[in-house]
C-alpha cells in the first residue's frame, strides 16, 4: 500500500514584509484535514514563525528519506508569493518565483535543484501553492526536446492550456498575496550575500526522478487574493473537492476550480516527471 506524508505551511505574518494576511494558517489546517480524509500520515501544520527556511526545507529533506517508489509527498503552501532575479537564466521571464516563508524566500531553484532531487524514483510529489506568481514555483519547465540533455531524457512535462480568452473577465477583490515591491527589494538587498551563497551551493546538474505535480493558484505573472476564514483559491478548492461528486482527476479539479473562481486568474496545473500522465489522471489527493 502506498505511503503518504503531508506537510502544510501557512504564513500570515512574515519578517520579509509588514503586510499581514488573514487566511493562510486556516488554509494550512484545512489542507491537513483533506490529507487526513485521504489517509495521509504525519500531517504537520507549520504556521507563521515556525515556518522558517531552515525548518521547512529540513522537513522536506526528512520526508524524502522516508518515502520510496509508489509513495506520495503532499506539500501545501499558503502565503505571500514573490520573486527574485533569475541567476541561471532558466526562466523566460528572467525571475525565480518564490514562496515567502517567515524569514526568507524559498525559490523554485531550491525546490528543483536541491529538494526534489532527494526523492527516490517513483515517488509522487503533490504541491498546492496558494500564493501570487505561483504558476511554476515547484519546478523549472523542461526545455524543448531538441535542447534537452541526457538528464532530461525520457522526462515529460505537461501543462494545461490557459483558457483565459474563453472566460468572462470578473472583478477581483481582497488583499493580494504579494509583498510590496519596496519590501521585496529591501529584503533582497539585506540578504544579498546569503542568497548568492545559497545559489552557488545548489547542485549544478540535479536529476529529479520523482514525478512532481503542482496545482497553483495563478500564473507566474498573476496574483491571487487572501480571504477569511480562507484564502480565495483554497476556499474554491475546498468547495470543489467536498462536493457530493468530487473531481476524479487533477485535470478535472483544475477545470472545476477555474470555473468557480470569481476573478480573472487562471489556476495552473503542471506535471513533471516520468509518470506525468498517470499522476495527472489520479483522483485528487489520493495516496
PDB file of C-alpha atoms in Angstrom:
ATOM      1  CA  UNK A   1       0.000   0.000   0.000  1.00  0.00           C
ATOM      2  CA  UNK A   2       1.310   3.470  -0.895  1.00  0.00           C
ATOM      3  CA  UNK A   3       2.508   5.604   1.968  1.00  0.00           C
ATOM      4  CA  UNK A   4       1.548   9.276   2.094  1.00  0.00           C
ATOM      5  CA  UNK A   5       3.220  12.020   4.137  1.00  0.00           C
ATOM      6  CA  UNK A   6       1.829  15.542   4.172  1.00  0.00           C
ATOM      7  CA  UNK A   7       3.130  18.934   5.250  1.00  0.00           C
ATOM      8  CA  UNK A   8       1.120  22.156   5.238  1.00  0.00           C
ATOM      9  CA  UNK A   9       2.665  25.620   5.554  1.00  0.00           C
ATOM     10  CA  UNK A  10       0.606  28.722   6.312  1.00  0.00           C
ATOM     11  CA  UNK A  11       2.246  32.131   6.767  1.00  0.00           C
ATOM     12  CA  UNK A  12       0.074  35.085   7.761  1.00  0.00           C
ATOM     13  CA  UNK A  13       2.969  37.033   9.286  1.00  0.00           C
ATOM     14  CA  UNK A  14       6.449  37.233   7.778  1.00  0.00           C
ATOM     15  CA  UNK A  15       9.506  39.277   8.680  1.00  0.00           C
ATOM     16  CA  UNK A  16      10.046  39.820   4.940  1.00  0.00           C
ATOM     17  CA  UNK A  17       7.097  42.234   4.840  1.00  0.00           C
ATOM     18  CA  UNK A  18       4.967  44.305   7.172  1.00  0.00           C
ATOM     19  CA  UNK A  19       1.823  43.380   5.216  1.00  0.00           C
ATOM     20  CA  UNK A  20      -0.052  40.617   7.101  1.00  0.00           C
ATOM     21  CA  UNK A  21      -2.516  38.131   5.649  1.00  0.00           C
ATOM     22  CA  UNK A  22      -5.600  36.584   7.257  1.00  0.00           C
ATOM     23  CA  UNK A  23      -6.458  33.172   5.863  1.00  0.00           C
ATOM     24  CA  UNK A  24      -3.171  31.333   5.327  1.00  0.00           C
ATOM     25  CA  UNK A  25      -2.888  29.401   8.587  1.00  0.00           C
ATOM     26  CA  UNK A  26      -6.522  28.368   8.238  1.00  0.00           C
ATOM     27  CA  UNK A  27      -5.703  27.238   4.685  1.00  0.00           C
ATOM     28  CA  UNK A  28      -2.926  25.001   6.005  1.00  0.00           C
ATOM     29  CA  UNK A  29      -5.228  23.496   8.609  1.00  0.00           C
ATOM     30  CA  UNK A  30      -7.945  22.797   6.036  1.00  0.00           C
ATOM     31  CA  UNK A  31      -5.482  21.145   3.659  1.00  0.00           C
ATOM     32  CA  UNK A  32      -4.268  18.990   6.559  1.00  0.00           C
ATOM     33  CA  UNK A  33      -7.878  17.870   7.035  1.00  0.00           C
ATOM     34  CA  UNK A  34      -8.052  16.967   3.342  1.00  0.00           C
ATOM     35  CA  UNK A  35      -4.885  14.917   3.831  1.00  0.00           C
ATOM     36  CA  UNK A  36      -6.404  13.196   6.879  1.00  0.00           C
ATOM     37  CA  UNK A  37      -9.561  12.368   4.946  1.00  0.00           C
ATOM     38  CA  UNK A  38      -7.415  10.670   2.295  1.00  0.00           C
ATOM     39  CA  UNK A  39      -5.251   8.613   4.650  1.00  0.00           C
ATOM     40  CA  UNK A  40      -2.030  10.631   4.761  1.00  0.00           C
ATOM     41  CA  UNK A  41       0.177  10.190   7.822  1.00  0.00           C
ATOM     42  CA  UNK A  42       2.448  12.677   9.557  1.00  0.00           C
ATOM     43  CA  UNK A  43       0.164  15.568   8.704  1.00  0.00           C
ATOM     44  CA  UNK A  44       2.163  18.505  10.033  1.00  0.00           C
ATOM     45  CA  UNK A  45       0.886  22.082  10.000  1.00  0.00           C
ATOM     46  CA  UNK A  46       3.697  24.652  10.047  1.00  0.00           C
ATOM     47  CA  UNK A  47       2.483  28.167  10.827  1.00  0.00           C
ATOM     48  CA  UNK A  48       3.911  31.692  10.941  1.00  0.00           C
ATOM     49  CA  UNK A  49       7.168  31.971  12.949  1.00  0.00           C
ATOM     50  CA  UNK A  50       7.713  28.203  12.828  1.00  0.00           C
ATOM     51  CA  UNK A  51       7.795  28.337   9.036  1.00  0.00           C
ATOM     52  CA  UNK A  52      11.436  29.340   8.694  1.00  0.00           C
ATOM     53  CA  UNK A  53      13.510  28.447   5.642  1.00  0.00           C
ATOM     54  CA  UNK A  54      15.632  26.026   7.668  1.00  0.00           C
ATOM     55  CA  UNK A  55      12.684  24.273   9.317  1.00  0.00           C
ATOM     56  CA  UNK A  56      10.618  23.869   6.145  1.00  0.00           C
ATOM     57  CA  UNK A  57      13.481  22.681   3.946  1.00  0.00           C
ATOM     58  CA  UNK A  58      14.733  20.256   6.600  1.00  0.00           C
ATOM     59  CA  UNK A  59      11.252  18.790   6.932  1.00  0.00           C
ATOM     60  CA  UNK A  60      11.085  18.260   3.165  1.00  0.00           C
ATOM     61  CA  UNK A  61      14.514  16.601   3.230  1.00  0.00           C
ATOM     62  CA  UNK A  62      13.351  14.326   6.045  1.00  0.00           C
ATOM     63  CA  UNK A  63      10.251  13.312   4.078  1.00  0.00           C
ATOM     64  CA  UNK A  64      12.470  12.385   1.141  1.00  0.00           C
ATOM     65  CA  UNK A  65      14.359   9.877   3.307  1.00  0.00           C
ATOM     66  CA  UNK A  66      11.114   8.174   4.397  1.00  0.00           C
ATOM     67  CA  UNK A  67       9.430   7.638   1.044  1.00  0.00           C
ATOM     68  CA  UNK A  68      10.081   5.082  -1.697  1.00  0.00           C
ATOM     69  CA  UNK A  69       8.674   4.218  -5.132  1.00  0.00           C
ATOM     70  CA  UNK A  70       4.874   4.394  -5.172  1.00  0.00           C
ATOM     71  CA  UNK A  71       4.647   6.697  -2.155  1.00  0.00           C
ATOM     72  CA  UNK A  72       3.448  10.322  -2.203  1.00  0.00           C
ATOM     73  CA  UNK A  73       4.539  13.558  -0.541  1.00  0.00           C
ATOM     74  CA  UNK A  74       1.768  16.162  -0.239  1.00  0.00           C
ATOM     75  CA  UNK A  75       3.111  19.691   0.314  1.00  0.00           C
ATOM     76  CA  UNK A  76       0.915  22.779   0.512  1.00  0.00           C
ATOM     77  CA  UNK A  77       1.816  26.422   0.923  1.00  0.00           C
ATOM     78  CA  UNK A  78      -0.397  29.415   1.586  1.00  0.00           C
ATOM     79  CA  UNK A  79       1.122  32.846   1.977  1.00  0.00           C
ATOM     80  CA  UNK A  80       2.788  35.618   0.064  1.00  0.00           C
ATOM     81  CA  UNK A  81       4.388  34.798  -3.261  1.00  0.00           C
ATOM     82  CA  UNK A  82       7.211  36.851  -4.705  1.00  0.00           C
ATOM     83  CA  UNK A  83      10.240  36.634  -6.987  1.00  0.00           C
ATOM     84  CA  UNK A  84      13.951  37.341  -7.223  1.00  0.00           C
ATOM     85  CA  UNK A  85      16.399  37.770 -10.110  1.00  0.00           C
ATOM     86  CA  UNK A  86      16.996  34.631 -12.182  1.00  0.00           C
ATOM     87  CA  UNK A  87      20.647  33.725 -11.598  1.00  0.00           C
ATOM     88  CA  UNK A  88      20.971  30.809 -14.032  1.00  0.00           C
ATOM     89  CA  UNK A  89      18.856  32.167 -16.903  1.00  0.00           C
ATOM     90  CA  UNK A  90      16.429  29.232 -16.893  1.00  0.00           C
ATOM     91  CA  UNK A  91      13.315  31.401 -16.702  1.00  0.00           C
ATOM     92  CA  UNK A  92      11.673  33.037 -19.710  1.00  0.00           C
ATOM     93  CA  UNK A  93      10.602  35.971 -17.523  1.00  0.00           C
ATOM     94  CA  UNK A  94      14.131  36.341 -16.047  1.00  0.00           C
ATOM     95  CA  UNK A  95      12.991  35.846 -12.468  1.00  0.00           C
ATOM     96  CA  UNK A  96      12.780  32.985  -9.993  1.00  0.00           C
ATOM     97  CA  UNK A  97       9.382  32.618  -8.354  1.00  0.00           C
ATOM     98  CA  UNK A  98       9.408  32.247  -4.568  1.00  0.00           C
ATOM     99  CA  UNK A  99       7.353  31.230  -1.559  1.00  0.00           C
ATOM    100  CA  UNK A 100       7.714  33.834   1.207  1.00  0.00           C
ATOM    101  CA  UNK A 101       8.418  31.962   4.426  1.00  0.00           C
ATOM    102  CA  UNK A 102       8.672  33.624   7.828  1.00  0.00           C
ATOM    103  CA  UNK A 103      12.323  34.678   7.482  1.00  0.00           C
ATOM    104  CA  UNK A 104      13.412  34.067   3.881  1.00  0.00           C
ATOM    105  CA  UNK A 105      12.137  33.248   0.409  1.00  0.00           C
ATOM    106  CA  UNK A 106      12.123  29.670  -0.863  1.00  0.00           C
ATOM    107  CA  UNK A 107      12.773  29.806  -4.616  1.00  0.00           C
ATOM    108  CA  UNK A 108      11.849  27.427  -7.407  1.00  0.00           C
ATOM    109  CA  UNK A 109      15.582  26.816  -7.961  1.00  0.00           C
ATOM    110  CA  UNK A 110      15.989  25.477  -4.413  1.00  0.00           C
ATOM    111  CA  UNK A 111      12.991  23.191  -4.872  1.00  0.00           C
ATOM    112  CA  UNK A 112      14.063  21.949  -8.306  1.00  0.00           C
ATOM    113  CA  UNK A 113      17.816  21.706  -7.764  1.00  0.00           C
ATOM    114  CA  UNK A 114      18.124  20.715  -4.107  1.00  0.00           C
ATOM    115  CA  UNK A 115      14.891  19.377  -2.595  1.00  0.00           C
ATOM    116  CA  UNK A 116      13.018  17.422  -5.294  1.00  0.00           C
ATOM    117  CA  UNK A 117      16.177  15.533  -6.444  1.00  0.00           C
ATOM    118  CA  UNK A 118      16.373  13.992  -2.963  1.00  0.00           C
ATOM    119  CA  UNK A 119      13.191  11.957  -3.525  1.00  0.00           C
ATOM    120  CA  UNK A 120      13.509   8.417  -4.849  1.00  0.00           C
ATOM    121  CA  UNK A 121      12.430   7.381  -8.325  1.00  0.00           C
ATOM    122  CA  UNK A 122       8.751   6.540  -8.421  1.00  0.00           C
ATOM    123  CA  UNK A 123       7.757   8.886  -5.603  1.00  0.00           C
ATOM    124  CA  UNK A 124       4.952  11.327  -6.384  1.00  0.00           C
ATOM    125  CA  UNK A 125       5.246  14.898  -5.109  1.00  0.00           C
ATOM    126  CA  UNK A 126       1.958  16.799  -4.959  1.00  0.00           C
ATOM    127  CA  UNK A 127       2.309  20.529  -4.325  1.00  0.00           C
ATOM    128  CA  UNK A 128      -0.548  23.012  -3.918  1.00  0.00           C
ATOM    129  CA  UNK A 129       0.523  26.650  -3.785  1.00  0.00           C
ATOM    130  CA  UNK A 130      -1.941  29.378  -2.840  1.00  0.00           C
ATOM    131  CA  UNK A 131       0.334  32.350  -3.481  1.00  0.00           C
ATOM    132  CA  UNK A 132       0.963  35.014  -6.089  1.00  0.00           C
ATOM    133  CA  UNK A 133       3.244  34.267  -9.057  1.00  0.00           C
ATOM    134  CA  UNK A 134       2.936  30.545  -8.345  1.00  0.00           C
ATOM    135  CA  UNK A 135       2.374  29.027 -11.796  1.00  0.00           C
ATOM    136  CA  UNK A 136       5.682  27.155 -11.982  1.00  0.00           C
ATOM    137  CA  UNK A 137       7.040  27.708  -8.462  1.00  0.00           C
ATOM    138  CA  UNK A 138       7.610  23.993  -7.868  1.00  0.00           C
ATOM    139  CA  UNK A 139       9.980  23.388 -10.747  1.00  0.00           C
ATOM    140  CA  UNK A 140      11.647  24.684 -13.855  1.00  0.00           C
ATOM    141  CA  UNK A 141       9.911  23.658 -17.060  1.00  0.00           C
ATOM    142  CA  UNK A 142      11.984  21.238 -19.160  1.00  0.00           C
ATOM    143  CA  UNK A 143      13.449  22.742 -22.359  1.00  0.00           C
ATOM    144  CA  UNK A 144      12.204  21.703 -25.809  1.00  0.00           C
ATOM    145  CA  UNK A 145      13.184  18.190 -26.851  1.00  0.00           C
ATOM    146  CA  UNK A 146      15.813  19.440 -29.292  1.00  0.00           C
ATOM    147  CA  UNK A 147      17.581  21.238 -26.435  1.00  0.00           C
ATOM    148  CA  UNK A 148      17.381  18.524 -23.799  1.00  0.00           C
ATOM    149  CA  UNK A 149      20.469  16.915 -22.344  1.00  0.00           C
ATOM    150  CA  UNK A 150      20.758  13.371 -21.023  1.00  0.00           C
ATOM    151  CA  UNK A 151      19.415  14.350 -17.608  1.00  0.00           C
ATOM    152  CA  UNK A 152      16.092  15.312 -19.223  1.00  0.00           C
ATOM    153  CA  UNK A 153      15.802  12.284 -21.485  1.00  0.00           C
ATOM    154  CA  UNK A 154      12.519  10.450 -21.022  1.00  0.00           C
ATOM    155  CA  UNK A 155      11.075  13.148 -18.781  1.00  0.00           C
ATOM    156  CA  UNK A 156       7.725  14.612 -19.733  1.00  0.00           C
ATOM    157  CA  UNK A 157       6.305  17.969 -18.774  1.00  0.00           C
ATOM    158  CA  UNK A 158       2.588  18.587 -19.154  1.00  0.00           C
ATOM    159  CA  UNK A 159       0.980  21.973 -18.635  1.00  0.00           C
ATOM    160  CA  UNK A 160      -2.735  22.524 -19.134  1.00  0.00           C
ATOM    161  CA  UNK A 161      -3.513  25.207 -21.718  1.00  0.00           C
ATOM    162  CA  UNK A 162      -4.514  28.651 -20.498  1.00  0.00           C
ATOM    163  CA  UNK A 163      -8.217  29.229 -21.151  1.00  0.00           C
ATOM    164  CA  UNK A 164      -8.202  32.919 -20.181  1.00  0.00           C
ATOM    165  CA  UNK A 165      -9.557  34.061 -23.567  1.00  0.00           C
ATOM    166  CA  UNK A 166     -12.636  31.854 -23.274  1.00  0.00           C
ATOM    167  CA  UNK A 167     -13.743  33.117 -19.874  1.00  0.00           C
ATOM    168  CA  UNK A 168     -15.715  36.201 -18.915  1.00  0.00           C
ATOM    169  CA  UNK A 169     -13.476  38.659 -17.019  1.00  0.00           C
ATOM    170  CA  UNK A 170     -14.626  39.249 -13.448  1.00  0.00           C
ATOM    171  CA  UNK A 171     -13.617  41.760 -10.808  1.00  0.00           C
ATOM    172  CA  UNK A 172     -11.058  40.591  -8.261  1.00  0.00           C
ATOM    173  CA  UNK A 173     -11.314  41.744  -4.670  1.00  0.00           C
ATOM    174  CA  UNK A 174      -9.466  41.231  -1.396  1.00  0.00           C
ATOM    175  CA  UNK A 175      -5.862  41.650  -0.249  1.00  0.00           C
ATOM    176  CA  UNK A 176      -3.461  40.245  -2.838  1.00  0.00           C
ATOM    177  CA  UNK A 177      -0.927  37.701  -1.584  1.00  0.00           C
ATOM    178  CA  UNK A 178       2.144  39.584  -2.725  1.00  0.00           C
ATOM    179  CA  UNK A 179       4.556  41.685  -0.704  1.00  0.00           C
ATOM    180  CA  UNK A 180       5.028  45.364  -1.621  1.00  0.00           C
ATOM    181  CA  UNK A 181       7.877  45.870  -4.075  1.00  0.00           C
ATOM    182  CA  UNK A 182       9.769  48.093  -1.650  1.00  0.00           C
ATOM    183  CA  UNK A 183       9.678  45.288   0.955  1.00  0.00           C
ATOM    184  CA  UNK A 184      10.891  42.790  -1.649  1.00  0.00           C
ATOM    185  CA  UNK A 185      13.808  44.974  -2.742  1.00  0.00           C
ATOM    186  CA  UNK A 186      14.764  45.816   0.839  1.00  0.00           C
ATOM    187  CA  UNK A 187      14.746  42.143   1.835  1.00  0.00           C
ATOM    188  CA  UNK A 188      16.836  41.085  -1.177  1.00  0.00           C
ATOM    189  CA  UNK A 189      19.380  43.843  -0.522  1.00  0.00           C
ATOM    190  CA  UNK A 190      19.734  42.920   3.157  1.00  0.00           C
ATOM    191  CA  UNK A 191      20.177  39.240   2.322  1.00  0.00           C
ATOM    192  CA  UNK A 192      22.160  39.583  -0.899  1.00  0.00           C
ATOM    193  CA  UNK A 193      25.187  37.598   0.307  1.00  0.00           C
ATOM    194  CA  UNK A 194      23.035  34.859   1.821  1.00  0.00           C
ATOM    195  CA  UNK A 195      21.026  34.309  -1.377  1.00  0.00           C
ATOM    196  CA  UNK A 196      24.133  34.416  -3.555  1.00  0.00           C
ATOM    197  CA  UNK A 197      25.792  31.727  -1.426  1.00  0.00           C
ATOM    198  CA  UNK A 198      22.581  29.697  -1.388  1.00  0.00           C
ATOM    199  CA  UNK A 199      22.511  29.734  -5.177  1.00  0.00           C
ATOM    200  CA  UNK A 200      26.233  28.921  -5.536  1.00  0.00           C
ATOM    201  CA  UNK A 201      25.799  25.889  -3.276  1.00  0.00           C
ATOM    202  CA  UNK A 202      22.973  24.354  -5.323  1.00  0.00           C
ATOM    203  CA  UNK A 203      23.848  21.194  -7.290  1.00  0.00           C
ATOM    204  CA  UNK A 204      24.905  22.007 -10.849  1.00  0.00           C
ATOM    205  CA  UNK A 205      23.052  19.277 -12.755  1.00  0.00           C
ATOM    206  CA  UNK A 206      20.427  17.767 -10.467  1.00  0.00           C
ATOM    207  CA  UNK A 207      18.307  14.877 -11.668  1.00  0.00           C
ATOM    208  CA  UNK A 208      14.691  14.711 -10.474  1.00  0.00           C
ATOM    209  CA  UNK A 209      13.497  11.098 -10.702  1.00  0.00           C
ATOM    210  CA  UNK A 210      10.270  11.659  -8.757  1.00  0.00           C
ATOM    211  CA  UNK A 211       7.156  12.950 -10.517  1.00  0.00           C
ATOM    212  CA  UNK A 212       6.094  16.446  -9.432  1.00  0.00           C
ATOM    213  CA  UNK A 213       2.558  17.786  -9.829  1.00  0.00           C
ATOM    214  CA  UNK A 214       1.912  21.433  -8.995  1.00  0.00           C
ATOM    215  CA  UNK A 215      -1.579  22.866  -8.635  1.00  0.00           C
ATOM    216  CA  UNK A 216      -1.075  26.621  -8.369  1.00  0.00           C
ATOM    217  CA  UNK A 217      -3.456  29.489  -7.737  1.00  0.00           C
ATOM    218  CA  UNK A 218      -2.393  31.555 -10.745  1.00  0.00           C
ATOM    219  CA  UNK A 219       0.161  32.124 -13.478  1.00  0.00           C
ATOM    220  CA  UNK A 220       3.737  33.227 -12.789  1.00  0.00           C
ATOM    221  CA  UNK A 221       2.761  36.750 -13.848  1.00  0.00           C
ATOM    222  CA  UNK A 222      -0.513  36.893 -11.936  1.00  0.00           C
ATOM    223  CA  UNK A 223      -1.830  37.307  -8.406  1.00  0.00           C
ATOM    224  CA  UNK A 224      -4.315  35.657  -6.079  1.00  0.00           C
ATOM    225  CA  UNK A 225      -6.284  37.013  -3.136  1.00  0.00           C
ATOM    226  CA  UNK A 226      -6.300  36.444   0.597  1.00  0.00           C
ATOM    227  CA  UNK A 227      -9.591  35.919   2.425  1.00  0.00           C
ATOM    228  CA  UNK A 228     -11.136  34.934   5.735  1.00  0.00           C
ATOM    229  CA  UNK A 229     -11.555  32.359   7.068  1.00  0.00           C
ATOM    230  CA  UNK A 230      -9.750  31.018   3.995  1.00  0.00           C
ATOM    231  CA  UNK A 231      -7.952  32.463   1.002  1.00  0.00           C
ATOM    232  CA  UNK A 232      -9.944  32.671  -2.219  1.00  0.00           C
ATOM    233  CA  UNK A 233      -8.156  29.876  -4.092  1.00  0.00           C
ATOM    234  CA  UNK A 234      -8.059  27.454  -1.156  1.00  0.00           C
ATOM    235  CA  UNK A 235     -11.732  28.051  -0.383  1.00  0.00           C
ATOM    236  CA  UNK A 236     -12.594  27.284  -4.007  1.00  0.00           C
ATOM    237  CA  UNK A 237     -10.549  24.067  -3.899  1.00  0.00           C
ATOM    238  CA  UNK A 238     -12.362  23.047  -0.713  1.00  0.00           C
ATOM    239  CA  UNK A 239     -15.746  23.776  -2.280  1.00  0.00           C
ATOM    240  CA  UNK A 240     -14.891  21.582  -5.278  1.00  0.00           C
ATOM    241  CA  UNK A 241     -13.384  18.565  -3.511  1.00  0.00           C
ATOM    242  CA  UNK A 242     -16.163  18.436  -0.899  1.00  0.00           C
ATOM    243  CA  UNK A 243     -18.970  18.287  -3.428  1.00  0.00           C
ATOM    244  CA  UNK A 244     -21.218  15.252  -3.494  1.00  0.00           C
ATOM    245  CA  UNK A 245     -19.499  14.309  -6.776  1.00  0.00           C
ATOM    246  CA  UNK A 246     -15.860  15.453  -6.428  1.00  0.00           C
ATOM    247  CA  UNK A 247     -13.480  15.600  -9.423  1.00  0.00           C
ATOM    248  CA  UNK A 248     -11.930  12.311 -10.499  1.00  0.00           C
ATOM    249  CA  UNK A 249      -8.622  13.694 -11.824  1.00  0.00           C
ATOM    250  CA  UNK A 250      -6.337  16.648 -11.310  1.00  0.00           C
ATOM    251  CA  UNK A 251      -7.278  17.889 -14.759  1.00  0.00           C
ATOM    252  CA  UNK A 252     -10.923  17.986 -13.741  1.00  0.00           C
ATOM    253  CA  UNK A 253     -10.019  19.605 -10.403  1.00  0.00           C
ATOM    254  CA  UNK A 254      -8.245  22.407 -12.212  1.00  0.00           C
ATOM    255  CA  UNK A 255     -11.157  22.894 -14.636  1.00  0.00           C
ATOM    256  CA  UNK A 256     -13.758  22.939 -11.851  1.00  0.00           C
ATOM    257  CA  UNK A 257     -11.777  25.363  -9.682  1.00  0.00           C
ATOM    258  CA  UNK A 258     -11.175  27.697 -12.645  1.00  0.00           C
ATOM    259  CA  UNK A 259     -14.905  27.752 -13.373  1.00  0.00           C
ATOM    260  CA  UNK A 260     -15.762  28.811  -9.800  1.00  0.00           C
ATOM    261  CA  UNK A 261     -13.078  31.435  -9.203  1.00  0.00           C
ATOM    262  CA  UNK A 262     -14.652  34.886  -9.132  1.00  0.00           C
ATOM    263  CA  UNK A 263     -11.667  36.571 -10.761  1.00  0.00           C
ATOM    264  CA  UNK A 264      -9.690  36.656 -13.977  1.00  0.00           C
ATOM    265  CA  UNK A 265      -6.917  34.466 -12.563  1.00  0.00           C
ATOM    266  CA  UNK A 266      -6.324  31.069 -14.136  1.00  0.00           C
ATOM    267  CA  UNK A 267      -5.142  28.250 -11.848  1.00  0.00           C
ATOM    268  CA  UNK A 268      -2.202  26.310 -13.247  1.00  0.00           C
ATOM    269  CA  UNK A 269      -1.615  22.564 -13.377  1.00  0.00           C
ATOM    270  CA  UNK A 270       1.919  21.469 -14.211  1.00  0.00           C
ATOM    271  CA  UNK A 271       3.180  17.885 -14.082  1.00  0.00           C
ATOM    272  CA  UNK A 272       6.836  16.994 -14.484  1.00  0.00           C
ATOM    273  CA  UNK A 273       8.410  13.529 -14.481  1.00  0.00           C
ATOM    274  CA  UNK A 274       8.335  10.043 -15.961  1.00  0.00           C
ATOM    275  CA  UNK A 275       4.797   9.262 -14.730  1.00  0.00           C
ATOM    276  CA  UNK A 276       3.233  12.631 -15.533  1.00  0.00           C
ATOM    277  CA  UNK A 277       0.211  11.312 -17.445  1.00  0.00           C
ATOM    278  CA  UNK A 278      -0.700   8.711 -14.828  1.00  0.00           C
ATOM    279  CA  UNK A 279      -0.294  11.130 -11.925  1.00  0.00           C
ATOM    280  CA  UNK A 280      -2.464  13.758 -13.602  1.00  0.00           C
ATOM    281  CA  UNK A 281      -5.250  11.195 -14.090  1.00  0.00           C
ATOM    282  CA  UNK A 282      -5.379  10.090 -10.442  1.00  0.00           C
ATOM    283  CA  UNK A 283      -8.113  11.100  -8.051  1.00  0.00           C
ATOM    284  CA  UNK A 284      -7.121  14.364  -6.349  1.00  0.00           C
ATOM    285  CA  UNK A 285      -5.300  13.933  -3.008  1.00  0.00           C
ATOM    286  CA  UNK A 286      -5.467  10.133  -3.065  1.00  0.00           C
ATOM    287  CA  UNK A 287      -2.475   8.129  -1.896  1.00  0.00           C
TER     288      UNK A 287
END
